[in-house]
Short mmCIF file of C-alpha atoms and ligand atoms in Angstrom, two decimals:
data_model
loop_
_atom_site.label_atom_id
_atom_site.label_comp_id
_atom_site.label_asym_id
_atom_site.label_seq_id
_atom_site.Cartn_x
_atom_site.Cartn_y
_atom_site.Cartn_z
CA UNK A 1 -2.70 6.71 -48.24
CA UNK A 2 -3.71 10.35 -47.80
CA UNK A 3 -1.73 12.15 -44.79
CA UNK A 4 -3.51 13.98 -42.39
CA UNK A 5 -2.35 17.45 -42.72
CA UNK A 6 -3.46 20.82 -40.88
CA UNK A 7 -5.94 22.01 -44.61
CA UNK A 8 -7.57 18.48 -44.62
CA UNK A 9 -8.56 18.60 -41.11
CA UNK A 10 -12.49 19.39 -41.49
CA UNK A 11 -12.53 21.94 -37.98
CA UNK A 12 -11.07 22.41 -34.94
CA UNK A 13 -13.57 20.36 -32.65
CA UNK A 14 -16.79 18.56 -33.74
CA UNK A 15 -19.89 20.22 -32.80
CA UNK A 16 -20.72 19.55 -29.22
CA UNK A 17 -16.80 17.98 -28.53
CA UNK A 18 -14.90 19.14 -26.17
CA UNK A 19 -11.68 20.51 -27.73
CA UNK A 20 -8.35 19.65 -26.39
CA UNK A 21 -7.66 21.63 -23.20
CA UNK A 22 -4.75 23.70 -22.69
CA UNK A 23 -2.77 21.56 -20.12
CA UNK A 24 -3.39 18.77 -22.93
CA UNK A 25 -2.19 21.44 -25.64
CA UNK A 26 0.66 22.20 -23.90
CA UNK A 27 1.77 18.62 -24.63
CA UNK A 28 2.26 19.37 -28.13
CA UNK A 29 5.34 22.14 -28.09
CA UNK A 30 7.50 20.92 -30.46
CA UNK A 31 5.81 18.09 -32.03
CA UNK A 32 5.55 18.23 -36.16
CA UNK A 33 2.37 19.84 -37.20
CA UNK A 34 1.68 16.35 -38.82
CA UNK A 35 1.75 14.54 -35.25
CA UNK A 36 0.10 17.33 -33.61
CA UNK A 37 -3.18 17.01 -35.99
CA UNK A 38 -3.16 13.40 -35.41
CA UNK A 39 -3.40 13.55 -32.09
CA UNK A 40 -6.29 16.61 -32.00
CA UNK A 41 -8.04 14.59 -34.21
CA UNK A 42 -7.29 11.37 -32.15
CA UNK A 43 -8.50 13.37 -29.59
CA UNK A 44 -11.91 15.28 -30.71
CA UNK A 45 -13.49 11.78 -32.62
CA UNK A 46 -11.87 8.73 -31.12
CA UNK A 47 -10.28 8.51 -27.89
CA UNK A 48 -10.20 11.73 -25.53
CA UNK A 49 -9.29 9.95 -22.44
CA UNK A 50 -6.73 7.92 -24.23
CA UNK A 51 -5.04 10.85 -25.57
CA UNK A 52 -5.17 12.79 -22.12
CA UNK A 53 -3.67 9.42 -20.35
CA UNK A 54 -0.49 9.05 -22.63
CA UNK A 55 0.20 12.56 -22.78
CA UNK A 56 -0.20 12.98 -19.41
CA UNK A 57 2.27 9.88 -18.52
CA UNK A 58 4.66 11.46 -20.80
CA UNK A 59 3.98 8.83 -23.72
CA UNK A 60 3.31 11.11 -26.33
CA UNK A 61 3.41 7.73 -29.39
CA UNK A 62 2.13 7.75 -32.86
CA UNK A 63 3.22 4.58 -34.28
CA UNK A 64 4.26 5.28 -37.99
CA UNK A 65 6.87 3.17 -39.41
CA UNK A 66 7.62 -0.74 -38.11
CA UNK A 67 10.00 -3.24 -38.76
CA UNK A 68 11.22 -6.26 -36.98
CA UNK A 69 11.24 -5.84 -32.90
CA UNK A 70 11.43 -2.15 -33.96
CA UNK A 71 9.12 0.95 -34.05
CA UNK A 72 9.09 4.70 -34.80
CA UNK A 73 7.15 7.68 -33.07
CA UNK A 74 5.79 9.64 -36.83
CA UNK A 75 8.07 12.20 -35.74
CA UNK A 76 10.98 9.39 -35.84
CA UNK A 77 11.91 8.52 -32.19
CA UNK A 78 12.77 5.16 -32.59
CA UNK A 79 11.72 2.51 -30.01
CA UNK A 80 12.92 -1.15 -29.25
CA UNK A 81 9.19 -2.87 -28.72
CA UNK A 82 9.29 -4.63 -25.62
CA UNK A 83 5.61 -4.69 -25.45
CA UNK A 84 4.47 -6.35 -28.54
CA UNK A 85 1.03 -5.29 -27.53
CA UNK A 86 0.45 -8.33 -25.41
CA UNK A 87 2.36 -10.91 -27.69
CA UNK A 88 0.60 -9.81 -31.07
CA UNK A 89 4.01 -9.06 -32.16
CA UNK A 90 5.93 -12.33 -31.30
CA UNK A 91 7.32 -12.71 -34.60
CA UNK A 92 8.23 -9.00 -35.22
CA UNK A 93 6.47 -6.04 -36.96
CA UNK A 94 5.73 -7.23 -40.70
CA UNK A 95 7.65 -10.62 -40.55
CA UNK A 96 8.67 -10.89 -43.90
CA UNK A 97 7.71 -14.80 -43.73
CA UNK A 98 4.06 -13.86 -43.12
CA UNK A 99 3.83 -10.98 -44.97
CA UNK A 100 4.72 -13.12 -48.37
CA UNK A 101 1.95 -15.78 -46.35
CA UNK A 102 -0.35 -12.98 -46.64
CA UNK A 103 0.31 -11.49 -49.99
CA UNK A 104 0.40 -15.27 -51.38
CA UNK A 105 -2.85 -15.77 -49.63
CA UNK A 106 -4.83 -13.16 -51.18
CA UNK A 107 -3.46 -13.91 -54.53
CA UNK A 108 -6.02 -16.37 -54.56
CA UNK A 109 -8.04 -16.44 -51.72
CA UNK A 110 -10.33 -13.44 -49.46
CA UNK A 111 -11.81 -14.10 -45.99
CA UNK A 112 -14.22 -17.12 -47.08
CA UNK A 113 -17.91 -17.95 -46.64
CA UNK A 114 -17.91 -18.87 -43.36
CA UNK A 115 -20.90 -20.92 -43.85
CA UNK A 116 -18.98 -24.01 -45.35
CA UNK A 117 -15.78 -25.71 -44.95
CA UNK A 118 -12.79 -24.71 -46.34
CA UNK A 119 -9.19 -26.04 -46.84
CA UNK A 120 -7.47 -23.18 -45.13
CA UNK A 121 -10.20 -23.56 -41.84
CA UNK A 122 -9.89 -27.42 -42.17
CA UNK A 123 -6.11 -27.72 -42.04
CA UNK A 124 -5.54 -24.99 -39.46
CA UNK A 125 -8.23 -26.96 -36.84
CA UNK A 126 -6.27 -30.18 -37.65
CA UNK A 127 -2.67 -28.69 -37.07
CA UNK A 128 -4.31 -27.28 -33.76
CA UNK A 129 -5.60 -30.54 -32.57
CA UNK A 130 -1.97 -31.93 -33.29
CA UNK A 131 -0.20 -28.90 -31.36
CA UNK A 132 -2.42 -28.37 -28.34
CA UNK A 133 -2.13 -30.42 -25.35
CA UNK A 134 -4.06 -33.55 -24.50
CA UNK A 135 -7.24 -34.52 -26.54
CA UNK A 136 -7.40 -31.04 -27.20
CA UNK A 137 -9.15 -31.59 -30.89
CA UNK A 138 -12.00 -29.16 -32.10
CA UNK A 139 -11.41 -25.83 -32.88
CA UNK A 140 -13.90 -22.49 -33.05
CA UNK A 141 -12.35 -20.16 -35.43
CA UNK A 142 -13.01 -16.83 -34.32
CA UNK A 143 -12.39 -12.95 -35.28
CA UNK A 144 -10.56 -12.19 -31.77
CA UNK A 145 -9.50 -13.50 -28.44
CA UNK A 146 -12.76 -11.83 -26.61
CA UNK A 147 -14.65 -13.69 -28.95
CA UNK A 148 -12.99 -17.01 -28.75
CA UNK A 149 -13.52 -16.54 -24.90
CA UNK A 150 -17.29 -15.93 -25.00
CA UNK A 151 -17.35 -19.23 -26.71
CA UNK A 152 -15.45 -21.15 -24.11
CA UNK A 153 -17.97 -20.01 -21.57
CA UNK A 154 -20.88 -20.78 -23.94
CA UNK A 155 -19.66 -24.09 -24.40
CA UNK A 156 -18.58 -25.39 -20.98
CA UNK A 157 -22.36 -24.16 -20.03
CA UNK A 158 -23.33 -26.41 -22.55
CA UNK A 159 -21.60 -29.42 -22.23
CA UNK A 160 -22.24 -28.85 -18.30
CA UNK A 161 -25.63 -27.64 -17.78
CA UNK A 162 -24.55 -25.19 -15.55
CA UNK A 163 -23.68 -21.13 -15.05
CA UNK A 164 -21.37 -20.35 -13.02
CA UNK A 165 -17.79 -19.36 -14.14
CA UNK A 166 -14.39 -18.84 -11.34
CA UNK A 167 -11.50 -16.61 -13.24
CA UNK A 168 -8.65 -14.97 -10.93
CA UNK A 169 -9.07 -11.88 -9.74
CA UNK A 170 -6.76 -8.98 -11.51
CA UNK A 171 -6.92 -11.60 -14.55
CA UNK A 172 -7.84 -10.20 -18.08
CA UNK A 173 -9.67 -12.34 -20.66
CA UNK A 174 -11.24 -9.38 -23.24
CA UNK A 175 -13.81 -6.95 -23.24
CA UNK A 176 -16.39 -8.43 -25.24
CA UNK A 177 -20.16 -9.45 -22.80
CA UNK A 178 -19.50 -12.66 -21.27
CA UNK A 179 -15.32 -12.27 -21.17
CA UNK A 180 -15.14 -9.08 -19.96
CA UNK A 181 -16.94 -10.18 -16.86
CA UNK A 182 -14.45 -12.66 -15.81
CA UNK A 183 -11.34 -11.41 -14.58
CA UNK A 184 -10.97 -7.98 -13.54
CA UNK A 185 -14.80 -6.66 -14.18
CA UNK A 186 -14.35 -3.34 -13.83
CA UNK A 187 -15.08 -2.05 -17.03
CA UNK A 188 -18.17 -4.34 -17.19
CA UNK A 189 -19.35 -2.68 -14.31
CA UNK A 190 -18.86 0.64 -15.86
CA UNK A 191 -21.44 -0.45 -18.95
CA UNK A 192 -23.60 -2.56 -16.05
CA UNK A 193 -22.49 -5.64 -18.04
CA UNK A 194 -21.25 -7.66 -15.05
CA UNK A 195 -23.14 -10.82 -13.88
CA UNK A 196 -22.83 -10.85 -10.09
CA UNK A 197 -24.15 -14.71 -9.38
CA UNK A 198 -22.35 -15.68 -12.22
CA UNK A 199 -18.89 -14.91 -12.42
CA UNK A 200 -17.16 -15.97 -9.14
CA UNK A 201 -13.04 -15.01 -8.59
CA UNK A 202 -10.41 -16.49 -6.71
CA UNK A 203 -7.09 -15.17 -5.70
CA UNK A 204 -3.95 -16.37 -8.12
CA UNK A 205 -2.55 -19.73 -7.43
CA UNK A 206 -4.70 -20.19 -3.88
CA UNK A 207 -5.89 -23.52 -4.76
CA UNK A 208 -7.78 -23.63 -1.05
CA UNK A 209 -9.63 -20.73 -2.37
CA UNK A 210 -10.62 -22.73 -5.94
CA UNK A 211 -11.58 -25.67 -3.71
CA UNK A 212 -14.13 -23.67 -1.70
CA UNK A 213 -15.39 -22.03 -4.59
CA UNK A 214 -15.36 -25.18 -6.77
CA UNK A 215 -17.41 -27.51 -3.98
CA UNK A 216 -20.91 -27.18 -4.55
CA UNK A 217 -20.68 -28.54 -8.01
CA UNK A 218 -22.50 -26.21 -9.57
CA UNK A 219 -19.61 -24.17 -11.62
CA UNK A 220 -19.56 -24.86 -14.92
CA UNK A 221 -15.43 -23.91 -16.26
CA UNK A 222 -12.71 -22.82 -14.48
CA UNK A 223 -10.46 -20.21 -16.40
CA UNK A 224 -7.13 -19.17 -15.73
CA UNK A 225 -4.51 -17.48 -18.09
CA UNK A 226 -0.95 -19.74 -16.56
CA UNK A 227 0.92 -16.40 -15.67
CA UNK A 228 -1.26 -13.56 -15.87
CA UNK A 229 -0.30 -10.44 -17.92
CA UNK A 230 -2.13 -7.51 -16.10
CA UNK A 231 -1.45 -9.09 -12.59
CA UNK A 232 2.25 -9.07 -13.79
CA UNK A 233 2.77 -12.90 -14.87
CA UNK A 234 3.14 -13.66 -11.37
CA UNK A 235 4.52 -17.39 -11.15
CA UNK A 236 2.06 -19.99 -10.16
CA UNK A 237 2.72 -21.71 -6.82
CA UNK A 238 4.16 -25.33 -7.90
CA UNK A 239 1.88 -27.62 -8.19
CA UNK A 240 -1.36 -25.04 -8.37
CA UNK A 241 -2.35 -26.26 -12.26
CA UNK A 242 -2.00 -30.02 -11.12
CA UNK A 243 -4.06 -29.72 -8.11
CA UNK A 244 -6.18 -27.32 -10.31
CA UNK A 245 -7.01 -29.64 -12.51
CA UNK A 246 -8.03 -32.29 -9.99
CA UNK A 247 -10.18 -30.39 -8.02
CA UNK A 248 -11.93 -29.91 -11.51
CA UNK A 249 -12.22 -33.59 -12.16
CA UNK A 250 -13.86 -34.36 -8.91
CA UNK A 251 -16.26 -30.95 -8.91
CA UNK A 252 -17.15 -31.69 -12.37
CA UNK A 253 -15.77 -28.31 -13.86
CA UNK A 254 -14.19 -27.69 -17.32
CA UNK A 255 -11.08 -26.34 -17.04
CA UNK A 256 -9.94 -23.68 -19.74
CA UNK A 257 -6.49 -22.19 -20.05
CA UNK A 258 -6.21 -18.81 -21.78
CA UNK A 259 -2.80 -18.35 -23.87
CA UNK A 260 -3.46 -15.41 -25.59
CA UNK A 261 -0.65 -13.80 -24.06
CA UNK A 262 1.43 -16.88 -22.93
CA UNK A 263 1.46 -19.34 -25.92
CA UNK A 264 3.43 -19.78 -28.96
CA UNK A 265 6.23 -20.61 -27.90
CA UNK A 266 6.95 -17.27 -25.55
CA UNK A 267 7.33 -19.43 -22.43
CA UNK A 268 9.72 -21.51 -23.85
CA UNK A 269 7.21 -24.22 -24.59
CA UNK A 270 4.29 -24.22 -27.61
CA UNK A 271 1.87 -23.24 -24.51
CA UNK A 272 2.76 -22.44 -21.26
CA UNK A 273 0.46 -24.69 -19.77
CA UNK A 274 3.00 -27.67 -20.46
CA UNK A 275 5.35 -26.03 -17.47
CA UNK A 276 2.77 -26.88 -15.31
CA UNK A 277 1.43 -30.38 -15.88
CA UNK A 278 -2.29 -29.96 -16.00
CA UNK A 279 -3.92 -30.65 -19.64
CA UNK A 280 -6.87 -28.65 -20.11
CA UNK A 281 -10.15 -29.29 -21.42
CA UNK A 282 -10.02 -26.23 -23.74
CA UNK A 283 -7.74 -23.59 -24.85
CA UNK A 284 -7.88 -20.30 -26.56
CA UNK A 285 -5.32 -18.51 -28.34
CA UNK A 286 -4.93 -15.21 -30.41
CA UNK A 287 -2.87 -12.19 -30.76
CA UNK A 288 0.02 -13.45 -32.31
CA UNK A 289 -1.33 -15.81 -34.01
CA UNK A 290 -2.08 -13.22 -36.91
CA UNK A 291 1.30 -12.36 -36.82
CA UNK A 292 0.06 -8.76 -35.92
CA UNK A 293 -1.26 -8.72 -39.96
CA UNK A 294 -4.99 -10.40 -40.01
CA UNK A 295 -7.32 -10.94 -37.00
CA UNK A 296 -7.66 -14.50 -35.56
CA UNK A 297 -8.57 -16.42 -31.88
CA UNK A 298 -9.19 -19.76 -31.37
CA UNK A 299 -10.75 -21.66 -29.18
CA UNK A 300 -9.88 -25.42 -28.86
CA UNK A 301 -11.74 -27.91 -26.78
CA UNK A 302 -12.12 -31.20 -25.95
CA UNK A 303 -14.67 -34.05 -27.36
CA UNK A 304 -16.33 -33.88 -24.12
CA UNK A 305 -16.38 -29.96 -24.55
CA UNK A 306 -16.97 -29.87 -27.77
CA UNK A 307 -20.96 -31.84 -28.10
CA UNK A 308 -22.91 -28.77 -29.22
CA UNK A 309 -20.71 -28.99 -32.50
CA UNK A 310 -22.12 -32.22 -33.50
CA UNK A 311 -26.08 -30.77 -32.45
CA UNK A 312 -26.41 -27.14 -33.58
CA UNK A 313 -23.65 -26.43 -36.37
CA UNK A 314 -24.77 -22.63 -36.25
CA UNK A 315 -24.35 -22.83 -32.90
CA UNK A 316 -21.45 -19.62 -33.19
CA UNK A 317 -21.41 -17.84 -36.77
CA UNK A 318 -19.04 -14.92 -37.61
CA UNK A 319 -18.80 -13.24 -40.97
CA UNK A 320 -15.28 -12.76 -40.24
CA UNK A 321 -13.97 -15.85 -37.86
CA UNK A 322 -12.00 -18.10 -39.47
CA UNK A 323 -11.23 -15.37 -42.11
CA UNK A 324 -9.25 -17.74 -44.78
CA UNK A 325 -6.18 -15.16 -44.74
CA UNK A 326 -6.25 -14.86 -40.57
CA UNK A 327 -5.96 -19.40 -41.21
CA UNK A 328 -3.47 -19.19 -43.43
CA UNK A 329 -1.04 -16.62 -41.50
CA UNK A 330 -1.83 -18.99 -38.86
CA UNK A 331 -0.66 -21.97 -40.06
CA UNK A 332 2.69 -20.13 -40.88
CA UNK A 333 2.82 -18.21 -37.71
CA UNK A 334 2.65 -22.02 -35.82
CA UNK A 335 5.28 -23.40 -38.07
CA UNK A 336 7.48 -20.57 -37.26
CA UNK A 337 6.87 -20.81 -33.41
CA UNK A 338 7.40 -24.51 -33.65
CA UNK A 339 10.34 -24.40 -35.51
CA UNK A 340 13.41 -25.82 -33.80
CA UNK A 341 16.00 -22.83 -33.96
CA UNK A 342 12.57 -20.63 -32.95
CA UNK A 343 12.91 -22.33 -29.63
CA UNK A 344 16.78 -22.49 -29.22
CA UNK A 345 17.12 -18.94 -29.77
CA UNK A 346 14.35 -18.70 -26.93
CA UNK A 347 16.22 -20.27 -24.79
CA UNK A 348 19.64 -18.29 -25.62
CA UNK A 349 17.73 -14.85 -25.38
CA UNK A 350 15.60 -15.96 -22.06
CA UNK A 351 19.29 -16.89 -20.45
CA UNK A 352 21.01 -13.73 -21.87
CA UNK A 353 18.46 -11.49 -20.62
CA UNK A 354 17.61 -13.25 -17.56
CA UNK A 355 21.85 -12.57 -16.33
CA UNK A 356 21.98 -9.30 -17.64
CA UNK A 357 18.75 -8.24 -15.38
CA UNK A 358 20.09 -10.08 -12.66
CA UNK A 359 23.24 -8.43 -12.79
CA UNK A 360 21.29 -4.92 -13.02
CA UNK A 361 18.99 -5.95 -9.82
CA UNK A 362 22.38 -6.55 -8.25
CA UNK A 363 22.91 -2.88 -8.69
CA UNK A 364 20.04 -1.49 -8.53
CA UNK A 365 17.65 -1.48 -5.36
CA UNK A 366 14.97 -0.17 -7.01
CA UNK A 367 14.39 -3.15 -9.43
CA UNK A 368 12.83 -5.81 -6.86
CA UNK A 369 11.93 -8.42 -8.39
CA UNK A 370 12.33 -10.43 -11.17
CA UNK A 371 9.48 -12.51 -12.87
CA UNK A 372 10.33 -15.26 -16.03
CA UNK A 373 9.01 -18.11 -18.12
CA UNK A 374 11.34 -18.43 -21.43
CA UNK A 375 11.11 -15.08 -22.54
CA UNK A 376 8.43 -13.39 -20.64
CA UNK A 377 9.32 -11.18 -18.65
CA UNK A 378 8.18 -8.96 -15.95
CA UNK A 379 10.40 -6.43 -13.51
CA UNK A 380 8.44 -5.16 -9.69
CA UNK A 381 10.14 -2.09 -8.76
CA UNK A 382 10.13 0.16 -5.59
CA UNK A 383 6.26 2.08 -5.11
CA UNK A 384 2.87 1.26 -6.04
CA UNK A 385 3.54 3.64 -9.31
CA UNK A 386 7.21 2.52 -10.02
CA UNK A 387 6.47 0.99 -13.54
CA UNK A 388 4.47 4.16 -14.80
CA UNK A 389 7.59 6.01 -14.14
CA UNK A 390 9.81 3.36 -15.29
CA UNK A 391 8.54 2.48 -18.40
CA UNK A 392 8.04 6.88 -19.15
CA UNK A 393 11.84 7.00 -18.44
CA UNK A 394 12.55 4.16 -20.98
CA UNK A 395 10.52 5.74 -23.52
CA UNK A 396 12.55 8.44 -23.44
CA UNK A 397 15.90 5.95 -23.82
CA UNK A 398 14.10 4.60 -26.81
CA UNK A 399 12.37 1.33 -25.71
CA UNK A 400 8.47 0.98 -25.30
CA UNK A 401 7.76 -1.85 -22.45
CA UNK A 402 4.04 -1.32 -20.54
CA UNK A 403 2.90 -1.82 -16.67
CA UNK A 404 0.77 -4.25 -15.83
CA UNK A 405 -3.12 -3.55 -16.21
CA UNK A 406 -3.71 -4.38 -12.55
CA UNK A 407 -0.30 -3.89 -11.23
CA UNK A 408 1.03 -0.39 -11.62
CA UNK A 409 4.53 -1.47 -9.79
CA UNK A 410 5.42 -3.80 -12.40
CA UNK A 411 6.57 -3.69 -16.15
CA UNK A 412 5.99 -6.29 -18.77
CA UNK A 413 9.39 -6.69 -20.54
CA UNK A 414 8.59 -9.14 -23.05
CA UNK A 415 11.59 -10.18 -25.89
CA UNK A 416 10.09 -11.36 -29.24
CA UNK A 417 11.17 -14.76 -30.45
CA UNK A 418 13.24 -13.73 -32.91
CA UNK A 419 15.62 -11.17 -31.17
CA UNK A 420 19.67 -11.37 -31.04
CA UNK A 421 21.98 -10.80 -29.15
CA UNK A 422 22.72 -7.26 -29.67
CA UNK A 423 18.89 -6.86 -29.15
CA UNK A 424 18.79 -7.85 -26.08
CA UNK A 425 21.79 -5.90 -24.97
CA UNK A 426 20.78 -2.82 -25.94
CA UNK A 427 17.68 -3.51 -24.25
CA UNK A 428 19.64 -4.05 -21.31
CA UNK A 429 21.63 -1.08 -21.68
CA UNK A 430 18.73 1.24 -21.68
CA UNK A 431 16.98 -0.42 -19.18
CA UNK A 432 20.52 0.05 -16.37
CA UNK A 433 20.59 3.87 -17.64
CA UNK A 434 16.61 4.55 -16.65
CA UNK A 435 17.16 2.73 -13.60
CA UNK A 436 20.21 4.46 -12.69
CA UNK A 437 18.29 7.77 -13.44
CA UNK A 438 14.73 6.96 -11.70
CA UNK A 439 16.34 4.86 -8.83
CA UNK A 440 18.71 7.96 -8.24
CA UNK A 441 21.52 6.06 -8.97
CA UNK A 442 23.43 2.20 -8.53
CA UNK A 443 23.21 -0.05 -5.31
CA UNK A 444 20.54 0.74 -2.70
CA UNK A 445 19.26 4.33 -3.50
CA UNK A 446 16.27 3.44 -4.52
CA UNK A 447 12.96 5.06 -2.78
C1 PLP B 1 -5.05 -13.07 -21.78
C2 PLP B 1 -5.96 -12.45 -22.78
N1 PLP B 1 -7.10 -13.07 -23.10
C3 PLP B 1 -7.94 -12.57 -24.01
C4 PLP B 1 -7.67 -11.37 -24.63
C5 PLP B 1 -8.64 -10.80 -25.61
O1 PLP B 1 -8.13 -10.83 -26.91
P1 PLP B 1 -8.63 -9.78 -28.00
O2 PLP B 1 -8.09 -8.45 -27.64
O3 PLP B 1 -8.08 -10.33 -29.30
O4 PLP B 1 -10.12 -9.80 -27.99
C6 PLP B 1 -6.50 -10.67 -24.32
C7 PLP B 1 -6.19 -9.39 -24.96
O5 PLP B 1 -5.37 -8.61 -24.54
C8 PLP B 1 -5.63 -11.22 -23.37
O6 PLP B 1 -4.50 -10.60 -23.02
#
């Protein structure tokens, strides 16, 4: 691939851009000239505000080479990924397993005519049916998780013959029309895409509140993602998903559980959903399920869910859902997460972790709380702001772990489910030596 390099740069700025200002400029002393032009260009034709943010929050990454639960800045600060941008990364950067899944794959096969059926489509939908809870059976093979949301919504309206959808509030489903007006709306207000009478939110876990909102029979799907990842995977009161799922039996509502983030196999079960004994009516899943190397979401309903499959089959068409490559990665990606010594070594890194952070909370004020299913993870510390400053300080240490969307006070600090032991003690180490640093030092001091 060609390098971008200072001569092959076509101009400073593109006409009527706004070039880089100087207290963005400044930002670049000491960079390579290679990552500098990256990020001008980054900045003049892609993403200003983007580039602005990370600089400014003293982020400064270019993701060039990635291995494993491992990846380097271009100019070669190395980082332990604690992120896995959202899950996407479960299995590690370029699993070798899936890689030879993919190279085998295209040996023979390209992303399909997604017109007719196909082996790769037909065995994925039937391994899904066998894996997901309930009578979880048909699937919608789709290019992303947005995507396979917007068809959840289409379909409960179907099957229900009515609108109105209830999501939590601070809760993330995508940013495509109809899912990036449940949750957190904000950005659909900002492109005056939101749908006021429509889309109806309820505090997390408040299952008075989803009664209230629920009683009028006239909402159509319930959607909640089991812990969710920009409020912080708060924990869900016990019995919430239980009661959850009753109150949509009696009101009539489908109930759809988003494990984007939270499936395969991260919370120590396939979905996370089985902690909480509630089987849903549909379920979508993504991310990670391309093994971070082809696009793929799913949604997977119900027979009852599922009846405009068996009246319109055009009902949803994508060029590229369903790709044949993104269904083959997946079917490897779910044998891996399923695989026995997958979920033992879960369970060995969630309880190594989980005492090493406890021991570090111990000593350190400043780190609050404590949030874990299997090996999610998320850390509150002291002030509204105290994982933007926490998880700058770590970057510095070498590991990349990212607030919370909605919750600015707490990091996600997600393990992969592949990591060892040293893995996770390194992460550790790091993490005591930025909190000793940003808390102003061991037991108490923190602001
Ligand atoms: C919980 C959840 N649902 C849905 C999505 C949307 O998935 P995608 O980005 O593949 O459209 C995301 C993405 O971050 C997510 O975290």
């Amino acid at each position: 691939m060609e390098q971008i390099s200072s001569e092959s740069r076509k101009g400073p700025t593109p006409m009527g851009a706004t070039p880089m200002p100087p207290d963005l400029e400044r930002h670049l002393a000491g960079m390579s000239e290679h990552k500098q032009d990256i990020l001008r260009r980054s900045h003049d034709y892609l993403m200003p505000h983007r580039v602005a943010t990370w600089l400014g929050a003293g982020v400064p990454l270019v993701i060039g080479r990635r291995e494993g639960y491992r990846i380097w800045d271009v100019d070669g600060h190395e980082l332990q990924d604690l992120h896995l941008n959202g899950g996407t990364f479960n299995f590690g950067h370029r699993n070798p397993e899936l890689v030879a899944e993919l190279v085998d794959a295209v040996r023979t096969l390209d992303v399909g005519n997604h017109h007719f059926p196909s082996e790769a489509r037909a065995l994925l939908a039937e391994r899904l049916a066998e894996l997901t809870p309930g009578d979880l059976q048909y699937s919608v093979l789709a290019p992303s998780g947005s995507e396979a949301i917007d068809m959840a919504i289409k379909s409960a309206r179907r099957a229900t013959g009515r609108r109105k959808v209830v999501s939590f509030e601070r809760g993330y489903h995508g940013r495509s029309g109809l899912s990036g007006a449940a949750g957190n709306d904000d950005h659909a207000r900002f492109f005056d895409s939101a749908f006021d009478d429509d889309f109806v939110r309820v505090p997390f876990s408040d299952a008075d509140a989803l009664a209230d909102t629920l009683c009028d029979d006239d909402v159509a799907l319930f959607m909640a993602e089991p812990l969710p990842a920009t409020a912080g995977f708060p924990i869900p009161e016990p019995g919430f998903y239980a009661e959850a799922r009753r109150l949509c039996d009696e009101h009539g509502t489908l109930l759809l559980v988003d494990e984007v983030q939270t499936g395969l196999g991260r919370s120590g079960r396939l979905w996370a959903i089985e902690h909480f004994d509630a089987e849903p009516d549909m379920l979508v899943t993504g991310k990670g399920l391309g093994g971070g190397l082809y696009p793929i979401g799913v949604l997977v309903l119900s027979p009852d869910a599922a009846g405009w499959l068996h009246e319109d089959g055009w009902g949803y068409v994508s060029t590229f859902g369903g790709s044949e490559l993104g269904c083959r990665i997946a079917l490897t990606a779910l044998e891996i997460a399923t695989r026995p010594a997958t979920t033992q070594l879960v369970e060995r890194n969630a309880a190594r972790l989980r005492a090493g952070l406890d021991e570090l909370a111990e000593r350190h004020a400043h780190l609050v709380e404590i949030r874990q299913l299997g090996v999610i993870f998320a850390l509150r510390f002291a002030g509204d702001h105290g994982a933007l400053v926490m998880a700058a300080e770590l970057y510095r240490a070498g590991l990349w772990a990212m607030p919370a969307g909605f919750d600015r006070s707490v990091l996600q600090f997600k393990l992969g489910l592949l990591v060892d032991d040293a893995y996770c003690d390194e992460a550790l180490e790091k993490l005591d030596g930025a909190l000793a640093r940003v808390g102003g030092g061991p037991s108490g001091s923190a602001g």
